CSV table of C-alpha atoms in Angstrom, one decimal:
chain,number,residue,atom,x,y,z
A,1,MET,CA,-80.2,-17.4,-4.3
A,2,GLN,CA,-81.0,-16.6,-0.7
A,3,ILE,CA,-79.0,-15.2,2.0
A,4,ASN,CA,-78.6,-17.7,4.8
A,5,TRP,CA,-78.2,-15.4,7.8
A,6,PHE,CA,-76.7,-18.2,10.0
A,7,THR,CA,-74.1,-18.7,7.3
A,8,VAL,CA,-73.5,-14.9,7.1
A,9,ILE,CA,-72.9,-14.8,10.9
A,10,ALA,CA,-70.8,-17.9,10.8
A,11,GLN,CA,-68.7,-16.5,7.9
A,12,ILE,CA,-68.3,-13.2,9.8
A,13,ILE,CA,-67.0,-15.1,12.8
A,14,ASN,CA,-64.9,-17.3,10.6
A,15,PHE,CA,-63.4,-14.3,8.9
A,16,ILE,CA,-62.6,-12.5,12.1
A,17,PHE,CA,-61.1,-15.7,13.4
A,18,LEU,CA,-59.1,-16.0,10.2
A,19,VAL,CA,-57.9,-12.4,10.6
A,20,TRP,CA,-56.6,-13.2,14.0
A,21,LEU,CA,-55.0,-16.5,12.9
A,22,LEU,CA,-53.2,-14.9,9.9
A,23,LYS,CA,-52.1,-12.0,12.0
A,24,ARG,CA,-50.7,-14.5,14.5
A,25,PHE,CA,-49.1,-16.9,12.0
A,26,LEU,CA,-48.4,-14.9,8.9
A,27,TYR,CA,-48.3,-11.1,9.1
A,28,LYS,CA,-46.6,-10.6,12.4
A,29,PRO,CA,-43.8,-13.1,11.9
A,30,ILE,CA,-43.2,-12.1,8.3
A,31,LEU,CA,-43.2,-8.4,9.0
A,32,LYS,CA,-41.0,-8.9,12.0
A,33,ALA,CA,-38.6,-10.9,9.9
A,34,ILE,CA,-38.6,-8.2,7.2
A,35,ASP,CA,-38.1,-5.5,9.8
A,36,GLU,CA,-35.2,-7.4,11.3
A,37,ARG,CA,-33.7,-7.9,7.9
A,38,GLU,CA,-34.1,-4.3,7.0
A,39,ASN,CA,-32.5,-3.3,10.3
A,40,LYS,CA,-29.7,-5.7,9.7
A,41,ILE,CA,-29.2,-4.3,6.2
A,42,ALA,CA,-29.5,-0.8,7.5
A,43,GLY,CA,-26.9,-1.7,10.1
A,44,HIS,CA,-24.7,-3.2,7.3
A,45,ILE,CA,-25.2,-0.1,5.2
A,46,LYS,CA,-24.4,2.2,8.2
A,47,ASP,CA,-21.4,0.0,9.0
A,48,ALA,CA,-20.3,0.1,5.3
A,49,GLU,CA,-20.8,3.9,5.3
A,50,VAL,CA,-18.6,4.2,8.4
A,51,LYS,CA,-16.1,1.9,6.8
A,52,ASP,CA,-16.3,3.8,3.6
A,53,ALA,CA,-15.8,7.1,5.4
A,54,LYS,CA,-12.9,5.6,7.3
A,55,ALA,CA,-11.5,4.2,4.1
A,56,LYS,CA,-11.8,7.6,2.4
A,57,LYS,CA,-10.2,9.3,5.3
A,58,GLU,CA,-7.4,6.7,5.3
A,59,GLN,CA,-7.1,7.1,1.5
A,60,ILE,CA,-6.8,10.9,1.9
A,61,GLU,CA,-4.2,10.4,4.7
A,62,PHE,CA,-2.4,7.8,2.6
A,63,ALA,CA,-2.4,10.1,-0.4
A,64,ALA,CA,-1.0,12.9,1.7
A,65,LYS,CA,1.6,10.6,3.2
A,66,ASN,CA,2.4,9.4,-0.3
A,67,GLU,CA,2.8,12.9,-1.5
A,68,THR,CA,5.1,13.8,1.4
A,69,PHE,CA,7.0,10.6,0.9
A,70,GLU,CA,7.4,11.4,-2.8
A,71,LYS,CA,8.6,14.9,-2.0
A,72,GLU,CA,11.0,13.6,0.6
A,73,LYS,CA,12.2,10.9,-1.9
A,74,LYS,CA,12.6,13.5,-4.6
A,75,GLY,CA,14.5,15.8,-2.2
A,76,LEU,CA,16.7,12.9,-1.1
A,77,MET,CA,17.3,11.8,-4.6
A,78,ASP,CA,18.2,15.4,-5.6
A,79,ASN,CA,20.6,15.6,-2.7
A,80,ALA,CA,22.1,12.2,-3.5
A,81,ILE,CA,22.5,13.2,-7.1
A,82,ALA,CA,24.1,16.5,-6.2
A,83,GLU,CA,26.4,14.8,-3.7
A,84,THR,CA,27.3,12.1,-6.2
A,85,ASN,CA,28.1,14.7,-8.8
A,86,GLU,CA,30.1,16.7,-6.3
A,87,LYS,CA,32.0,13.6,-5.2
A,88,ARG,CA,32.5,12.5,-8.8
A,89,GLN,CA,34.0,15.9,-9.6
A,90,LYS,CA,36.2,15.6,-6.6
A,91,LEU,CA,37.3,12.1,-7.5
A,92,LEU,CA,37.9,13.2,-11.1
A,93,GLU,CA,39.9,16.1,-9.8
A,94,SER,CA,41.8,13.9,-7.4
A,95,ALA,CA,42.4,11.3,-10.2
A,96,ARG,CA,43.5,14.0,-12.5
A,97,ASN,CA,45.9,15.4,-9.9
A,98,GLU,CA,47.2,12.0,-9.2
A,99,ALA,CA,47.7,11.3,-12.8
A,100,ILE,CA,49.6,14.6,-13.2
A,101,GLU,CA,51.6,13.8,-10.2
A,102,LEU,CA,52.4,10.3,-11.4
A,103,GLN,CA,53.3,11.6,-14.8
A,104,SER,CA,55.5,14.2,-13.2
A,105,LYS,CA,57.1,11.5,-11.0
A,106,LEU,CA,57.6,9.3,-14.0
A,107,GLU,CA,59.2,12.1,-16.0
A,108,ASN,CA,61.4,12.9,-13.0
A,109,SER,CA,62.3,9.3,-12.6
A,110,LEU,CA,63.1,9.0,-16.3
A,111,LYS,CA,65.2,12.1,-16.1
A,112,GLU,CA,66.9,10.8,-12.9
A,113,MET,CA,67.6,7.5,-14.6
A,114,GLU,CA,69.0,9.4,-17.6
A,115,GLU,CA,71.1,11.6,-15.3
A,116,ASN,CA,72.3,8.6,-13.3
A,117,LEU,CA,73.2,6.8,-16.5
A,118,ASN,CA,75.1,9.8,-17.7
A,119,ARG,CA,76.8,10.3,-14.4
A,120,ASP,CA,77.7,6.6,-14.2
A,121,MET,CA,79.2,6.7,-17.7
A,122,ALA,CA,81.1,9.9,-16.9
A,123,GLN,CA,82.4,8.4,-13.6
A,124,LYS,CA,83.3,5.2,-15.3
A,125,THR,CA,85.2,7.1,-18.0
A,126,GLN,CA,86.8,9.3,-15.4
A,127,GLN,CA,87.9,6.4,-13.3
A,128,GLU,CA,89.2,4.6,-16.3
A,129,VAL,CA,91.2,7.7,-17.5
A,130,PHE,CA,92.7,8.2,-14.0
A,131,ALA,CA,93.5,4.6,-13.6
A,132,ILE,CA,95.4,4.7,-16.9
A,133,THR,CA,97.1,7.9,-15.8
A,134,ARG,CA,98.1,6.5,-12.4
A,135,LYS,CA,99.4,3.3,-14.0
A,136,THR,CA,101.4,5.3,-16.5
A,137,LEU,CA,102.9,7.6,-13.9
A,138,ALA,CA,103.7,4.7,-11.6
A,139,ASP,CA,105.4,3.0,-14.4
A,140,LEU,CA,107.4,6.1,-15.2
A,141,ALA,CA,108.6,6.7,-11.6
A,142,ASN,CA,112.4,6.3,-11.1
A,143,GLN,CA,115.2,7.2,-8.7
A,144,SER,CA,115.5,10.8,-9.8
A,145,LEU,CA,111.7,11.3,-9.7
A,146,GLU,CA,111.7,9.9,-6.1
A,147,GLU,CA,114.4,12.2,-5.1
A,148,GLN,CA,112.7,15.1,-6.7
A,149,SER,CA,109.5,14.2,-4.9
A,150,VAL,CA,111.2,14.2,-1.5
A,151,SER,CA,112.9,17.5,-2.1
A,152,ILE,CA,109.6,19.1,-3.2
A,153,PHE,CA,107.9,17.6,0.0
A,154,ILE,CA,110.7,19.0,2.2
A,155,GLN,CA,110.5,22.4,0.4
A,156,ARG,CA,106.7,22.4,1.0
A,157,ILE,CA,107.2,21.8,4.7
A,158,VAL,CA,109.7,24.6,4.8
A,159,ASP,CA,107.3,26.8,2.9
A,160,LEU,CA,104.4,26.2,5.3
A,161,LYS,CA,102.8,29.4,6.5
A,162,LYS,CA,103.2,30.4,10.1
A,163,GLU,CA,99.6,29.5,11.0
A,164,GLU,CA,99.9,26.1,9.4
A,165,LYS,CA,103.1,25.4,11.2
A,166,LYS,CA,101.4,26.4,14.4
A,167,LYS,CA,98.5,24.1,13.8
A,168,PHE,CA,101.0,21.3,13.1
A,169,VAL,CA,102.9,21.9,16.3
A,170,GLU,CA,99.7,22.1,18.3
A,171,ALA,CA,98.4,18.9,16.8
A,172,PHE,CA,101.6,17.2,17.6
A,173,LYS,CA,101.8,18.5,21.2
A,174,LYS,CA,98.2,17.6,22.0
A,175,LYS,CA,99.1,14.0,21.8
A,176,SER,CA,102.7,13.3,21.7
A,177,ASN,CA,102.9,10.4,19.4
A,178,SER,CA,105.3,9.4,16.7
A,179,ILE,CA,104.9,10.9,13.3
A,180,LEU,CA,103.9,8.6,10.5
A,181,VAL,CA,105.6,9.2,7.1
A,182,GLN,CA,104.2,7.2,4.2
A,183,SER,CA,105.7,7.2,0.7
A,184,ALA,CA,105.1,5.5,-2.6
A,185,PHE,CA,108.6,4.2,-2.6
A,186,ASP,CA,111.1,3.2,0.1
A,187,LEU,CA,112.9,6.3,1.4
A,188,ALA,CA,116.7,6.3,1.5
A,189,LYS,CA,118.3,6.9,4.9
A,190,LYS,CA,119.5,10.4,3.8
A,191,GLN,CA,116.0,11.3,2.6
A,192,GLN,CA,114.5,10.0,6.0
A,193,ALA,CA,117.2,12.1,7.8
A,194,ASP,CA,116.4,15.2,5.8
A,195,ILE,CA,112.6,14.9,6.6
A,196,LYS,CA,113.4,14.2,10.3
A,197,ASN,CA,115.6,17.3,10.5
A,198,VAL,CA,113.1,19.6,8.9
A,199,VAL,CA,110.2,18.4,11.0
A,200,ASN,CA,112.3,18.4,14.3
A,201,GLU,CA,113.3,21.9,13.4
A,202,ILE,CA,109.7,23.0,13.2
A,203,LEU,CA,108.6,21.2,16.3
A,204,GLY,CA,111.7,22.2,18.1
A,205,LEU,CA,112.3,18.7,19.6
A,206,GLU,CA,113.4,15.2,18.7
A,207,THR,CA,110.5,12.9,18.0
A,208,GLN,CA,109.9,9.4,16.8
A,209,PHE,CA,109.3,8.7,13.1
A,210,GLN,CA,107.7,5.8,11.4
A,211,PHE,CA,108.3,5.3,7.7
A,212,LYS,CA,105.9,3.2,5.6
A,213,THR,CA,105.6,2.4,1.9
A,214,ALA,CA,102.2,3.1,0.3
A,215,PRO,CA,102.3,2.6,-3.5
A,216,GLU,CA,98.8,4.2,-4.0
A,217,LEU,CA,100.3,7.6,-3.2
A,218,ILE,CA,101.9,7.7,-6.7
A,219,CYS,CA,105.3,9.4,-6.5
A,220,GLY,CA,104.1,11.0,-3.3
A,221,ILE,CA,104.9,11.4,0.5
A,222,GLU,CA,102.5,11.9,3.3
A,223,LEU,CA,103.2,13.0,6.9
A,224,THR,CA,100.5,12.3,9.5
A,225,SER,CA,100.5,13.3,13.1
A,226,ASN,CA,97.5,13.2,15.4
A,227,GLY,CA,95.1,14.1,12.6
A,228,PHE,CA,97.3,16.7,11.0
A,229,LYS,CA,98.2,15.6,7.5
A,230,LEU,CA,100.9,17.1,5.3
A,231,ALA,CA,101.3,15.4,1.9
A,232,TRP,CA,102.4,15.9,-1.6
A,233,SER,CA,101.9,13.4,-4.5
A,234,ILE,CA,100.8,13.2,-8.1
A,235,SER,CA,97.8,11.3,-6.7
A,236,ASP,CA,96.7,14.5,-5.0
A,237,TYR,CA,96.8,16.4,-8.2
A,238,LEU,CA,95.0,13.6,-9.9
A,239,ASN,CA,92.4,13.5,-7.1
A,240,SER,CA,92.0,17.2,-7.3
A,241,PHE,CA,91.6,17.0,-11.0
A,242,GLN,CA,89.2,14.0,-10.7
A,243,LYS,CA,87.1,16.0,-8.2
A,244,SER,CA,87.0,19.0,-10.5
A,245,ILE,CA,85.9,16.7,-13.4
A,246,ALA,CA,83.3,15.0,-11.3
A,247,GLU,CA,81.8,18.4,-10.3
A,248,SER,CA,81.7,19.5,-13.8
A,249,VAL,CA,80.0,16.2,-14.8
A,250,ARG,CA,77.5,16.6,-12.1
A,251,ALA,CA,76.8,20.2,-13.1
A,252,GLU,CA,76.4,19.3,-16.7
A,253,PRO,CA,72.9,17.5,-16.5
A,254,ILE,CA,71.5,20.5,-14.6
A,255,GLU,CA,72.7,22.9,-17.3
A,256,GLU,CA,71.3,20.5,-19.9
A,257,GLN,CA,68.0,20.5,-17.9
A,258,HIS,CA,67.9,24.2,-17.9
A,259,ALA,CA,68.8,24.3,-21.6
A,260,SER,CA,66.2,21.8,-22.5
A,261,LYS,CA,63.4,23.8,-20.9
A,262,PRO,CA,61.0,25.2,-23.5
A,263,ILE,CA,61.1,28.9,-24.0
B,1,MET,CA,-79.3,-27.0,-10.3
B,2,LYS,CA,-77.6,-25.5,-7.2
B,3,LEU,CA,-76.6,-21.9,-7.6
B,4,SER,CA,-74.9,-21.6,-4.2
B,5,PRO,CA,-73.0,-23.9,-2.0
B,6,ASP,CA,-75.3,-22.8,0.8
B,7,GLU,CA,-77.8,-25.2,-0.7
B,8,THR,CA,-75.6,-28.2,0.1
B,9,ILE,CA,-76.5,-28.8,3.7
B,10,PHE,CA,-74.7,-31.4,5.8
B,11,TRP,CA,-76.4,-30.9,9.0
B,12,GLN,CA,-79.2,-28.6,10.2
B,13,HIS,CA,-80.8,-28.0,13.6
B,14,GLY,CA,-83.3,-25.2,13.6
B,15,PHE,CA,-81.4,-22.0,12.9
B,16,PHE,CA,-78.0,-23.7,12.9
B,17,THR,CA,-77.0,-25.0,9.6
B,18,LEU,CA,-73.8,-26.7,8.5
B,19,ASN,CA,-73.6,-26.3,4.8
B,20,LEU,CA,-70.8,-26.6,2.1
B,21,THR,CA,-70.0,-22.9,2.3
B,22,ILE,CA,-69.0,-23.1,6.0
B,23,VAL,CA,-67.2,-26.4,5.5
B,24,THR,CA,-65.2,-25.1,2.5
B,25,THR,CA,-64.4,-21.9,4.4
B,26,TRP,CA,-63.0,-24.0,7.3
B,27,ALA,CA,-61.0,-26.0,4.8
B,28,VAL,CA,-59.6,-22.9,3.2
B,29,MET,CA,-58.9,-21.4,6.6
B,30,LEU,CA,-57.1,-24.6,7.6
B,31,VAL,CA,-55.0,-24.6,4.5
B,32,LEU,CA,-54.0,-21.0,4.9
B,33,VAL,CA,-53.2,-21.2,8.6
B,34,ILE,CA,-51.2,-24.5,8.2
B,35,ALA,CA,-49.3,-23.1,5.2
B,36,ALA,CA,-48.6,-19.9,7.0
B,37,ALA,CA,-47.5,-21.7,10.2
B,38,LEU,CA,-45.3,-24.1,8.3
B,39,VAL,CA,-43.5,-21.3,6.4
B,40,THR,CA,-43.2,-18.9,9.3
B,41,ARG,CA,-41.9,-21.7,11.6
B,42,ASN,CA,-38.4,-21.3,10.4
B,43,LEU,CA,-38.2,-17.7,9.3
B,44,LYS,CA,-34.7,-16.4,8.6
B,45,THR,CA,-33.7,-12.8,9.0
B,46,GLY,CA,-30.5,-13.1,6.9
B,47,ILE,CA,-30.0,-12.3,3.2
B,48,ARG,CA,-30.5,-15.9,2.1
B,49,ILE,CA,-34.1,-17.1,2.8
B,50,SER,CA,-36.2,-20.1,1.7
B,51,ARG,CA,-38.3,-20.0,-1.4
B,52,TRP,CA,-41.6,-20.2,0.5
B,53,GLN,CA,-40.6,-17.4,2.8
B,54,SER,CA,-39.6,-15.3,-0.2
B,55,ILE,CA,-43.1,-15.9,-1.7
B,56,LEU,CA,-44.9,-15.0,1.5
B,57,GLU,CA,-42.7,-12.0,2.0
B,58,MET,CA,-43.5,-10.8,-1.5
B,59,LEU,CA,-47.2,-11.3,-0.9
B,60,VAL,CA,-47.2,-9.5,2.4
B,61,VAL,CA,-45.0,-6.7,1.2
B,62,GLY,CA,-47.1,-6.4,-2.0
B,63,ILE,CA,-50.3,-6.0,0.1
B,64,ASN,CA,-48.5,-3.5,2.4
B,65,ASN,CA,-47.4,-1.4,-0.5
B,66,GLN,CA,-50.9,-1.5,-2.1
B,67,ILE,CA,-52.4,-0.3,1.2
B,68,GLU,CA,-49.8,2.5,1.4
B,69,ASP,CA,-50.3,3.5,-2.2
B,70,ILE,CA,-54.0,3.9,-1.6
B,71,GLY,CA,-53.3,6.4,1.1
B,72,LEU,CA,-53.1,4.7,4.5
B,73,LYS,CA,-50.2,5.9,6.4
B,74,ASN,CA,-49.6,2.9,8.6
B,75,PRO,CA,-50.3,-0.2,6.5
B,76,LYS,CA,-49.3,-2.5,9.3
B,77,ASP,CA,-52.5,-1.5,11.2
B,78,TYR,CA,-54.7,-2.5,8.2
B,79,ILE,CA,-52.9,-5.5,6.7
B,80,GLY,CA,-54.5,-7.9,9.1
B,81,PHE,CA,-58.0,-7.0,7.8
B,82,ILE,CA,-57.3,-6.1,4.2
B,83,GLY,CA,-54.7,-8.7,3.6
B,84,THR,CA,-56.8,-11.4,5.1
B,85,LEU,CA,-59.7,-10.3,2.8
B,86,PHE,CA,-57.5,-10.6,-0.2
B,87,ILE,CA,-55.8,-13.8,0.7
B,88,PHE,CA,-59.0,-15.5,1.7
B,89,ILE,CA,-60.9,-14.5,-1.4
B,90,VAL,CA,-58.1,-15.2,-3.8
B,91,THR,CA,-57.4,-18.6,-2.2
B,92,SER,CA,-61.1,-19.4,-2.3
B,93,ASN,CA,-61.3,-18.4,-5.9
B,94,ILE,CA,-58.1,-20.1,-7.1
B,95,LEU,CA,-59.0,-23.4,-5.6
B,96,ILE,CA,-61.7,-23.8,-8.3
B,97,ILE,CA,-59.1,-25.7,-10.2
B,98,LEU,CA,-59.8,-28.6,-7.8
B,99,PRO,CA,-62.5,-30.9,-9.0
B,100,TRP,CA,-65.9,-30.8,-7.2
B,101,TYR,CA,-64.7,-27.7,-5.4
B,102,GLU,CA,-67.2,-24.9,-4.9
B,103,PRO,CA,-65.8,-21.6,-3.7
B,104,PRO,CA,-67.3,-20.1,-0.6
B,105,THR,CA,-67.2,-16.8,-2.4
B,106,GLY,CA,-69.8,-18.2,-4.8
B,107,SER,CA,-72.2,-17.9,-1.8
B,108,LEU,CA,-74.1,-14.7,-1.3
B,109,SER,CA,-74.0,-15.3,2.4
B,110,THR,CA,-70.2,-15.3,2.3
B,111,THR,CA,-69.8,-12.2,0.2
B,112,THR,CA,-72.5,-10.5,2.4
B,113,ALA,CA,-70.5,-11.5,5.5
B,114,LEU,CA,-67.3,-10.1,4.0
B,115,ALA,CA,-69.1,-6.9,2.9
B,116,VAL,CA,-70.6,-6.6,6.4
B,117,CYS,CA,-67.1,-7.0,7.8
B,118,VAL,CA,-66.0,-4.1,5.5
B,119,PHE,CA,-69.1,-2.2,6.5
B,120,MET,CA,-68.1,-2.6,10.2
B,121,ALA,CA,-64.4,-2.1,9.6
B,122,VAL,CA,-64.9,1.3,8.0
B,123,PRO,CA,-66.3,3.0,11.2
B,124,PHE,CA,-64.0,0.9,13.3
B,125,PHE,CA,-60.8,2.2,11.7
B,126,GLY,CA,-62.3,5.6,11.2
B,127,ILE,CA,-63.2,6.0,14.9
B,128,ALA,CA,-59.8,4.4,15.9
B,129,ASN,CA,-58.0,7.1,13.9
B,130,THR,CA,-60.1,10.2,14.3
B,131,GLY,CA,-62.4,9.5,17.2
B,132,LEU,CA,-66.1,9.1,17.2
B,133,LEU,CA,-66.9,12.7,16.6
B,134,GLY,CA,-64.5,13.1,13.8
B,135,TYR,CA,-65.8,10.0,12.2
B,136,LEU,CA,-69.4,11.1,12.4
B,137,LYS,CA,-68.5,14.5,11.1
B,138,SER,CA,-67.3,12.8,7.9
B,139,TYR,CA,-71.0,12.0,7.1
B,140,ILE,CA,-71.9,15.7,7.0
B,141,GLN,CA,-69.0,16.6,4.7
B,142,PRO,CA,-68.8,18.8,2.8
B,143,THR,CA,-72.3,20.0,3.9
B,144,PHE,CA,-75.1,18.7,6.2
B,145,ILE,CA,-77.2,18.1,3.1
B,146,MET,CA,-74.8,15.3,2.1
B,147,LEU,CA,-75.7,13.2,5.2
B,148,PRO,CA,-78.5,11.1,3.6
B,149,PHE,CA,-76.4,10.6,0.5
B,150,ASN,CA,-73.5,9.5,2.5
B,151,LEU,CA,-75.6,7.1,4.5
B,152,ILE,CA,-77.1,5.6,1.3
B,153,SER,CA,-73.6,5.4,-0.2
B,154,GLU,CA,-72.4,3.5,2.8
B,155,ILE,CA,-75.1,0.9,2.5
B,156,THR,CA,-75.1,0.6,-1.3
B,157,ARG,CA,-71.4,0.2,-1.6
B,158,THR,CA,-71.6,-2.6,0.9
B,159,LEU,CA,-74.3,-4.2,-1.1
B,160,ALA,CA,-72.4,-3.6,-4.3
B,161,LEU,CA,-69.3,-5.3,-2.8
B,162,ALA,CA,-71.3,-8.3,-1.8
B,163,VAL,CA,-73.2,-8.7,-5.0
B,164,ARG,CA,-70.2,-8.0,-7.3
B,165,LEU,CA,-68.1,-10.7,-5.8
B,166,PHE,CA,-71.0,-13.1,-5.6
B,167,GLY,CA,-72.2,-12.4,-9.1
B,168,ASN,CA,-68.7,-12.9,-10.6
B,169,MET,CA,-68.0,-16.1,-8.8
B,170,MET,CA,-71.4,-17.5,-9.1
B,171,SER,CA,-71.6,-16.7,-12.8
B,172,GLY,CA,-68.2,-18.2,-13.4
B,173,GLY,CA,-69.2,-21.4,-11.8
B,174,LEU,CA,-72.5,-21.4,-13.5
B,175,ILE,CA,-71.0,-20.9,-16.9
B,176,ILE,CA,-68.5,-23.7,-16.4
B,177,ALA,CA,-71.4,-26.0,-15.3
B,178,ILE,CA,-73.4,-25.1,-18.3
B,179,LEU,CA,-70.5,-25.5,-20.7
B,180,LEU,CA,-69.6,-28.8,-19.2
B,181,SER,CA,-73.0,-30.1,-20.3
B,182,ILE,CA,-72.7,-28.6,-23.8
B,183,THR,CA,-69.0,-28.9,-24.7
B,184,PRO,CA,-67.5,-31.1,-22.0
B,185,LEU,CA,-64.0,-31.5,-23.5
B,186,LEU,CA,-61.8,-28.4,-24.1
B,187,PHE,CA,-63.9,-25.2,-23.8
B,188,PRO,CA,-64.5,-25.5,-20.0
B,189,ILE,CA,-60.7,-25.5,-19.5
B,190,VAL,CA,-60.5,-22.2,-21.2
B,191,MET,CA,-63.4,-20.9,-19.2
B,192,GLN,CA,-61.9,-22.2,-16.0
B,193,SER,CA,-58.6,-20.4,-16.7
B,194,LEU,CA,-60.7,-17.3,-17.3
B,195,GLY,CA,-62.4,-18.0,-14.0
B,196,LEU,CA,-59.1,-18.1,-12.3
B,197,LEU,CA,-58.2,-14.7,-13.7
B,198,THR,CA,-61.6,-13.4,-12.7
B,199,GLY,CA,-61.2,-14.8,-9.2
B,200,VAL,CA,-57.9,-13.1,-8.7
B,201,VAL,CA,-59.2,-9.8,-10.2
B,202,GLN,CA,-62.3,-9.9,-8.0
B,203,ALA,CA,-60.2,-10.6,-4.9
B,204,TYR,CA,-58.1,-7.6,-5.8
B,205,ILE,CA,-61.1,-5.4,-6.5
B,206,PHE,CA,-62.8,-6.4,-3.2
B,207,SER,CA,-59.7,-5.7,-1.2
B,208,ILE,CA,-58.9,-2.4,-3.0
B,209,LEU,CA,-62.4,-1.1,-2.5
B,210,ALA,CA,-62.4,-2.1,1.1
B,211,THR,CA,-59.1,-0.2,1.5
B,212,VAL,CA,-60.5,2.8,-0.3
B,213,TYR,CA,-63.5,2.9,1.9
B,214,ILE,CA,-61.3,2.6,5.0
B,215,ALA,CA,-58.9,5.2,3.7
B,216,ALA,CA,-61.8,7.6,3.0
B,217,ALA,CA,-63.0,7.1,6.6
B,218,VAL,CA,-59.5,7.7,8.0
B,219,HIS,CA,-58.9,11.4,8.0
B,220,ASP,CA,-55.2,11.3,8.2
B,221,SER,CA,-54.9,9.5,5.0
B,222,LYS,CA,-52.6,11.1,2.4
B,223,PRO,CA,-55.2,12.4,-0.1
B,224,MET,CA,-57.1,14.0,2.8
B,225,ASN,CA,-53.9,15.7,4.1
B,226,LYS,CA,-53.4,17.3,0.7
């Protein structure tokens, strides 16, 4: 167990050489690789931190935007609901009014229909009654009745008031035409002459006369000159009576309507 | 019976001797350098690295951390020396599992050489860190009276380093050799396993002590700052 000093020196040299070799081939490359990796990881971590911070910032912004959006959405929804309710109310009101209006129209229409029906029935009845009357009077007409009619007609011309006579004269003079005389029956020569005399007397001149037969006049005579008409017939009475009846028939539903109104 | 590989001489010319210790040391150096060169040839700096690179990184980082734990601020300055001490000794000791292999650490010349290296490294790193004056001052700390004791301590600890490693490795080899002659079958395997453990522990102790000595010499080490 001796120390070989040459070996000691050789081993010292060997060891120093080994230190150099391992530094060159082991420590430096390994430590360099570790440093690079650590730098890389540190870079990644820094990058991740930056991204994290950015993400957090974006998250906060997003949350704020989301909140704003929610508020806006809620506001819009509230407005929309309010508008919808308002519109619904309006539509309901409008529909209700329309329904009332339609109901009113329907009621009026029904009443009108009822009135029309009543009126038609009354008119029909009236027409039938007058038709029967006319027929009866026409059937009853005879010589003496005709003569009587002419004499009444002449008497009426004679009895005309001054103003009426004046109107008649003016109407005749305005357009000097012939005078048309219509009668329900054929007038006898004497009767024609009587009428001519009376009329000429009023006019104060000789004029042309045209005599025509019109059975619808019913025992009547009609004198027409330039729009002026002078007539007498049972038909006139009947027409007058028919008019009066018709007016009373028309007035009746109104009275009924007033009467049917609830108190 | 040969107690040291120094005694196996291949060539000798006067003072120059080529013995088994030197040859084995060269072989171990070759293995270490080739392995390191092969692994560090394709180092990757990404997250995914090769298995061998991972092992070497663990080793280097482990040594680095140990140096730092002991109190040296910049472990990268010392890893060349301390790391090489550990790697060389541990490799030399572990290779005893190979047949007919005799570790160079079983030679007192090698352990002396390593202890001398530590002996020289302590003032080297001390002066590099605190300057010559500062380093020399450490010998008269805490008082001037401590100078002889410090000097004795310096020499004895170096001697202790050399003898401790040599004694352990030599005794391990010797025990196995003796046991092989007595119980050649199973017991030497157990003892060899124990020898492996002892070898690793001794490499650790040698490196740690070297680090402690250096750290004591370097004034800016952590314990001293406290």
